[in-house]
XYZ file of C-alpha atoms in Angstrom:
85
model
C -22.436 -3.453 -10.563
C -21.049 -4.873 -6.825
C -19.063 -7.015 -8.755
C -17.655 -3.858 -10.379
C -17.067 -2.142 -7.327
C -15.522 -4.988 -4.879
C -13.179 -6.017 -8.068
C -12.087 -2.510 -7.542
C -11.669 -2.430 -3.805
C -9.456 -6.106 -4.163
C -7.705 -4.171 -7.211
C -6.990 -0.783 -4.755
C -6.254 -2.208 -1.698
C -3.556 -5.377 -3.502
C -1.828 -2.430 -5.503
C -1.778 -0.473 -2.050
C 0.225 -3.238 -0.084
C 2.720 -3.763 -2.794
C 3.218 0.085 -2.432
C 4.010 0.210 1.290
C 6.189 -3.590 0.889
C 8.197 -1.799 -1.631
C 8.236 1.691 0.673
C 9.468 -0.502 3.553
C 11.916 -2.604 0.789
C 13.210 0.892 -0.016
C 13.872 2.093 3.483
C 15.644 -0.894 4.908
C 17.506 -0.989 1.718
C 18.709 2.359 2.361
C 19.318 1.932 5.926
C 21.813 -0.785 5.202
C 23.466 1.234 3.121
C 23.762 3.780 5.284
C 24.892 1.631 8.203
C 27.620 -0.223 4.932
C 29.435 3.650 4.308
C 29.896 4.195 7.437
C 30.830 0.830 9.748
C 31.437 -1.590 6.519
C 29.196 -4.459 7.195
C 25.308 -4.656 4.865
C 23.703 -5.589 7.497
C 19.777 -6.323 4.817
C 17.214 -9.232 6.169
C 14.663 -9.924 3.963
C 12.855 -11.301 7.271
C 13.180 -7.497 8.927
C 11.193 -6.079 5.667
C 8.208 -8.290 5.808
C 8.343 -7.907 9.430
C 8.331 -4.523 9.475
C 5.504 -4.821 7.351
C 3.319 -6.907 8.928
C 3.576 -5.218 11.901
C 2.901 -1.982 10.432
C 3.262 -1.558 6.788
C -0.598 -3.462 5.265
C -2.713 -0.911 7.802
C -1.256 2.015 6.246
C -1.990 0.022 2.505
C -5.413 -1.193 3.992
C -6.111 2.561 5.106
C -4.981 3.647 2.016
C -6.479 1.343 -0.571
C -10.004 1.228 1.124
C -9.942 5.277 1.459
C -9.153 5.941 -2.111
C -12.371 3.144 -2.893
C -14.926 5.917 -0.761
C -13.452 8.153 -3.012
C -14.276 6.908 -6.260
C -17.390 5.277 -4.597
C -19.034 8.976 -3.934
C -17.730 10.477 -6.841
C -19.737 8.045 -9.047
C -22.841 8.829 -6.969
C -22.088 13.066 -6.964
C -21.683 12.150 -11.177
C -24.619 9.987 -11.210
C -26.849 12.511 -9.366
C -25.869 15.809 -11.245
C -26.661 13.871 -14.744
C -30.225 12.218 -12.630
C -30.976 16.292 -11.715
């Protein structure tokens, strides 16, 4: 049971980290596109995408992943309690 819960936690955290990395990528592409339309050059940089992610984006992914895992764990606990009692 513990191994299964740990696997779910790892999957949720990884999925949320990927989600936040994609959000950083999309926002950087959008900002670069706006600058391209306004000024005529495309300043996209993978370095800025990862710098932004490692500065603050990973925190959101970790918190979201752990929060979802806690919600699932509490729901399972509630379901077990209601089925036994």
